[in-house]
Coordinates of C-alpha atoms in Angstrom, one line a residue:
M16 CA -22.7 53.4 -71.7
A17 CA -20.1 52.2 -69.3
D18 CA -17.1 50.5 -70.6
R19 CA -16.7 46.8 -70.2
V20 CA -13.5 45.3 -68.8
H21 CA -12.4 42.0 -70.3
P22 CA -9.9 39.7 -68.6
A23 CA -6.6 39.4 -70.1
P24 CA -5.5 36.0 -71.4
L25 CA -3.2 33.9 -69.1
L26 CA 0.3 33.7 -70.2
P27 CA 2.2 30.4 -70.1
V28 CA 4.7 30.1 -67.3
S29 CA 8.1 29.8 -68.6
T30 CA 11.1 28.3 -66.8
P31 CA 14.0 30.5 -66.1
P32 CA 16.9 30.0 -68.4
P33 CA 19.7 28.0 -67.0
D34 CA 22.4 29.9 -65.3
T35 CA 25.6 29.7 -67.1
N36 CA 27.6 31.1 -64.3
P37 CA 29.6 28.3 -62.8
E38 CA 30.0 29.9 -59.4
T39 CA 26.3 30.5 -59.0
S40 CA 25.5 26.9 -60.1
A41 CA 28.0 25.6 -57.6
E42 CA 26.4 27.5 -54.8
T43 CA 22.8 26.3 -55.7
A44 CA 23.7 22.7 -56.6
P45 CA 22.9 20.0 -53.9
L46 CA 25.7 18.4 -52.0
R47 CA 26.6 14.9 -53.2
P48 CA 29.2 12.4 -51.9
P49 CA 32.2 12.1 -54.0
T50 CA 32.3 9.4 -56.5
T51 CA 35.9 8.4 -55.8
A52 CA 36.6 4.6 -55.2
P53 CA 37.0 3.5 -51.5
P54 CA 40.5 3.0 -50.3
S55 CA 41.8 -0.6 -50.3
P56 CA 42.0 -2.2 -46.8
S57 CA 45.4 -2.2 -45.3
P58 CA 46.7 -5.4 -43.6
P59 CA 46.2 -5.6 -39.8
L60 CA 49.1 -4.6 -37.8
A61 CA 50.6 -7.0 -35.3
P62 CA 49.8 -6.1 -31.7
P63 CA 52.7 -5.1 -29.6
P64 CA 53.9 -7.7 -27.0
G65 CA 52.1 -7.6 -23.6
T66 CA 48.8 -6.3 -25.1
S67 CA 45.6 -7.8 -23.8
Y68 CA 42.1 -7.7 -25.4
I69 CA 38.6 -8.2 -24.2
V70 CA 36.6 -10.5 -26.5
H71 CA 32.8 -10.7 -26.0
V72 CA 31.5 -14.2 -26.8
P73 CA 27.8 -15.2 -26.6
K74 CA 26.9 -17.0 -23.4
D75 CA 25.8 -20.2 -25.2
Q76 CA 29.2 -20.5 -26.8
V77 CA 31.4 -20.0 -23.7
L78 CA 33.8 -22.9 -23.3
R79 CA 35.0 -23.1 -19.7
V80 CA 38.4 -24.7 -19.3
P81 CA 39.7 -25.2 -15.7
P82 CA 43.1 -23.8 -14.8
P83 CA 45.9 -26.4 -14.8
D84 CA 46.1 -26.5 -11.0
R85 CA 42.5 -27.6 -10.8
A86 CA 42.3 -29.9 -13.8
S87 CA 42.6 -33.1 -11.8
R88 CA 39.9 -32.0 -9.3
Y89 CA 37.6 -31.1 -12.2
T90 CA 38.2 -34.5 -13.8
K91 CA 37.3 -36.3 -10.5
L92 CA 34.1 -34.2 -10.0
A93 CA 33.1 -34.7 -13.6
A94 CA 33.5 -38.5 -13.2
R95 CA 31.3 -38.7 -10.1
P96 CA 28.0 -38.9 -11.9
A97 CA 29.3 -41.7 -14.1
R98 CA 30.5 -43.7 -11.1
R99 CA 27.2 -43.2 -9.3
R100 CA 25.3 -44.4 -12.3
L101 CA 27.5 -47.5 -12.5
L102 CA 27.1 -48.1 -8.7
R103 CA 23.3 -47.7 -9.0
R104 CA 23.2 -50.2 -11.9
A105 CA 25.4 -52.7 -10.0
C106 CA 23.1 -52.5 -7.0
C107 CA 20.0 -52.9 -9.1
G108 CA 21.6 -55.9 -10.9
A109 CA 22.5 -57.5 -7.6
C110 CA 19.0 -57.0 -6.1
G111 CA 17.5 -58.4 -9.3
A112 CA 19.8 -61.4 -9.2
L113 CA 19.0 -62.1 -5.5
L114 CA 15.3 -61.8 -6.2
L115 CA 15.6 -64.2 -9.1
L116 CA 17.4 -66.7 -6.9
L117 CA 14.8 -66.4 -4.2
V118 CA 12.0 -67.0 -6.8
L119 CA 13.8 -70.0 -8.2
A120 CA 14.5 -71.4 -4.8
A121 CA 10.8 -71.0 -3.8
A122 CA 9.8 -72.6 -7.1
F123 CA 12.2 -75.5 -6.5
V124 CA 10.9 -76.0 -2.9
G125 CA 7.3 -76.0 -4.0
A126 CA 8.0 -78.5 -6.8
A127 CA 9.9 -80.8 -4.4
Y128 CA 7.1 -80.6 -1.9
L129 CA 4.5 -81.5 -4.5
V130 CA 6.6 -84.4 -5.8
F131 CA 7.9 -86.0 -2.5
R132 CA 5.2 -85.0 0.0
P133 CA 7.6 -85.2 3.0
R134 CA 6.3 -85.9 6.5
A135 CA 8.0 -85.8 9.9
P136 CA 8.8 -89.2 11.5
A137 CA 7.0 -90.1 14.7
F138 CA 8.7 -91.2 18.0
S139 CA 7.5 -93.2 21.0
V140 CA 9.1 -95.0 23.9
A141 CA 8.8 -98.8 23.4
S142 CA 10.1 -99.9 26.8
L143 CA 12.3 -98.9 29.8
S144 CA 14.4 -101.3 31.9
L145 CA 15.3 -99.4 35.1
D146 CA 17.8 -100.1 37.9
A147 CA 16.9 -97.2 40.2
A148 CA 16.7 -98.8 43.6
A149 CA 19.3 -96.3 44.7
L150 CA 16.8 -93.5 44.3
L151 CA 14.4 -95.0 46.8
L152 CA 17.1 -96.0 49.3
G153 CA 18.9 -92.7 48.9
G154 CA 22.3 -94.2 48.0
G155 CA 25.0 -92.6 46.0
S156 CA 25.2 -95.1 43.1
P157 CA 24.2 -93.9 39.6
V158 CA 21.0 -94.9 37.9
R159 CA 21.1 -97.3 34.9
I160 CA 18.3 -97.4 32.3
D161 CA 18.0 -99.3 29.1
A162 CA 15.7 -97.4 26.8
A163 CA 14.0 -98.6 23.6
V164 CA 12.8 -95.7 21.3
R165 CA 10.6 -96.4 18.3
A166 CA 11.2 -94.2 15.2
D167 CA 8.4 -94.5 12.7
N168 CA 9.0 -93.2 9.1
G169 CA 6.0 -95.0 7.6
A170 CA 4.3 -91.7 6.5
N171 CA 6.9 -91.1 3.9
R172 CA 6.9 -93.0 0.6
K173 CA 9.9 -91.3 -1.1
V174 CA 11.7 -89.6 1.8
G175 CA 14.4 -91.3 3.9
V176 CA 15.9 -90.0 7.2
D177 CA 19.6 -90.2 7.8
Y178 CA 20.3 -90.0 11.6
R179 CA 23.7 -88.6 12.2
G180 CA 26.0 -89.3 15.1
G181 CA 26.3 -87.1 18.2
G182 CA 22.7 -87.2 19.3
E183 CA 21.7 -87.2 23.0
V184 CA 18.9 -89.0 24.9
A185 CA 18.1 -88.3 28.6
V186 CA 15.5 -89.5 31.1
S187 CA 14.5 -87.2 33.9
Y188 CA 12.1 -87.2 36.8
S189 CA 10.5 -83.9 38.1
G190 CA 13.2 -81.9 36.3
V191 CA 16.1 -83.9 37.7
R192 CA 18.1 -85.8 35.1
L193 CA 18.4 -89.5 36.1
A194 CA 20.4 -91.0 33.1
E195 CA 21.6 -90.0 29.7
G196 CA 23.2 -91.6 26.6
R197 CA 24.0 -91.3 22.9
W198 CA 21.7 -91.7 19.9
P199 CA 23.3 -94.1 17.3
A200 CA 23.8 -93.1 13.7
F201 CA 21.8 -95.1 11.1
Y202 CA 19.7 -94.5 7.9
Q203 CA 16.0 -95.1 8.0
A204 CA 14.5 -95.9 4.6
P205 CA 11.0 -94.7 3.5
R206 CA 8.0 -96.6 5.1
N207 CA 10.3 -98.1 7.8
V208 CA 9.9 -98.5 11.5
T209 CA 13.0 -98.9 13.6
V210 CA 13.3 -99.6 17.4
V211 CA 16.5 -98.0 18.7
A212 CA 17.9 -99.6 22.0
M213 CA 20.5 -97.7 23.9
P214 CA 21.9 -97.8 27.5
L215 CA 21.6 -94.7 29.6
A216 CA 23.5 -93.9 32.8
G217 CA 25.4 -91.2 34.7
G218 CA 22.8 -88.5 34.9
G219 CA 22.8 -85.7 37.4
S220 CA 25.8 -84.0 39.1
G221 CA 28.9 -86.2 39.1
G222 CA 26.9 -89.1 37.5
V223 CA 24.5 -89.3 40.4
A224 CA 20.9 -88.1 40.4
L225 CA 20.4 -85.8 43.3
L226 CA 16.8 -85.8 44.5
T227 CA 15.5 -83.8 47.5
E228 CA 13.7 -85.5 50.4
E229 CA 10.4 -84.3 49.1
Q230 CA 11.0 -85.7 45.6
R231 CA 12.2 -89.0 47.0
A232 CA 9.0 -89.4 49.1
S233 CA 6.8 -88.5 46.2
L234 CA 8.7 -91.0 44.0
L235 CA 8.2 -93.8 46.6
V236 CA 4.4 -93.1 46.7
E237 CA 4.2 -93.2 42.9
A238 CA 6.2 -96.4 42.7
E239 CA 3.9 -98.1 45.2
A240 CA 0.9 -97.0 43.1
G241 CA 2.6 -98.3 39.9
A242 CA 2.5 -95.0 38.0
V243 CA 5.9 -93.1 38.0
P244 CA 5.9 -90.2 35.5
L245 CA 9.2 -89.8 33.6
T246 CA 10.3 -87.6 30.7
V247 CA 12.4 -88.8 27.8
E248 CA 14.1 -86.1 25.8
A249 CA 16.2 -86.6 22.6
R250 CA 18.3 -84.3 20.4
V251 CA 19.1 -86.0 17.2
P252 CA 20.9 -84.4 14.2
V253 CA 19.3 -85.7 11.0
R254 CA 19.6 -85.2 7.2
V255 CA 16.7 -85.9 4.9
R256 CA 17.1 -87.7 1.6
L257 CA 14.6 -86.8 -1.1
G258 CA 14.7 -89.7 -3.5
K259 CA 18.1 -90.9 -4.4
V260 CA 19.8 -87.7 -5.3
L261 CA 18.6 -84.7 -3.2
R262 CA 19.7 -84.3 0.4
T263 CA 19.1 -81.5 2.9
W264 CA 21.6 -80.0 5.3
T265 CA 21.9 -81.4 8.8
V266 CA 19.6 -80.0 11.5
D267 CA 18.7 -80.9 15.0
V268 CA 15.5 -82.6 15.8
W269 CA 14.1 -82.3 19.4
A270 CA 11.7 -84.9 20.6
R271 CA 10.1 -84.9 24.1
C272 CA 8.0 -87.9 25.3
E273 CA 6.0 -88.1 28.5
V274 CA 5.8 -91.7 29.8
T275 CA 4.6 -93.5 32.9
V276 CA 6.2 -96.7 34.2
D277 CA 4.8 -99.2 36.7
K278 CA 8.0 -99.8 38.6
L279 CA 11.6 -98.7 39.1
A280 CA 13.3 -102.1 39.0
G281 CA 13.5 -104.5 36.1
Q282 CA 11.6 -104.4 32.9
A283 CA 8.9 -101.7 33.3
A284 CA 5.9 -101.3 31.1
A285 CA 6.0 -97.8 29.6
A286 CA 2.7 -96.0 28.9
N287 CA 3.2 -93.1 26.4
K288 CA 1.2 -89.9 27.1
G289 CA 2.4 -88.3 23.9
C290 CA 5.5 -87.1 22.1
T291 CA 6.2 -83.7 20.5
V292 CA 8.8 -83.1 17.8
K293 CA 10.4 -79.8 17.0
V294 CA 13.1 -78.8 14.5
K295 CA 15.6 -75.9 14.9
P296 CA 15.8 -74.2 12.5
L297 CA 12.3 -75.0 11.3
W298 CA 12.3 -76.8 8.0
W299 CA 9.9 -75.7 5.3
W300 CA 8.0 -79.1 5.5
W301 CA 8.4 -80.0 9.2

């Protein structure tokens, strides 16, 4: 019978005994930093004179200071935006004030128009007394005319017209001035009609009306027919009174009337063909 082989029992693993040799233990021990205390910090040494350093500062913390020779220029350039803002504000304020004044003026004019309802006065030629025999005979004596102009302010209930001095009135025939004179100064109350009589003389060059032969022949034919066309023109400076307190500035009123007379001597009957009235500069209500 064959012999049986039995496994031997496992022996426990034992740790080697500690090495008592200090040299061997020093060689096999791991390296460790010394446990000595760190040295105390020494005070910083003062840099020697003339030494420069480069200091890196973050970009968002850089403070730029101009050099002394450019400090004044930097101050002027830095103050420009503030001056521009002030100038812009001043211009906007002036434009706003002007716009406000225009709005207030327009509102005042509209209110005055609604309250007073102003209307332009009407003009017409009432009569003409002529002494123009020299025109037919071709003499060199001046023409004399006594004109009566009717000024009607009946359309205005609360508006008066103040006619100033210095106005001019002239009578002409076919573009040639026959006689001229001055418009008198007076005040015309509301709802009033005034007939202004004035002498006219000394028209034309040197106070004498110069008509051509053709114009004189045409004038003779029209005088025999009893229909001589004449033009009466007037430039009158006026000032309007709105109620008892308000007054406008002085402006020139231009009136032009086309009339026809039946004769050139004595009291002639004047037939009005119509009068036009213009104002320069144009009033807001004229």
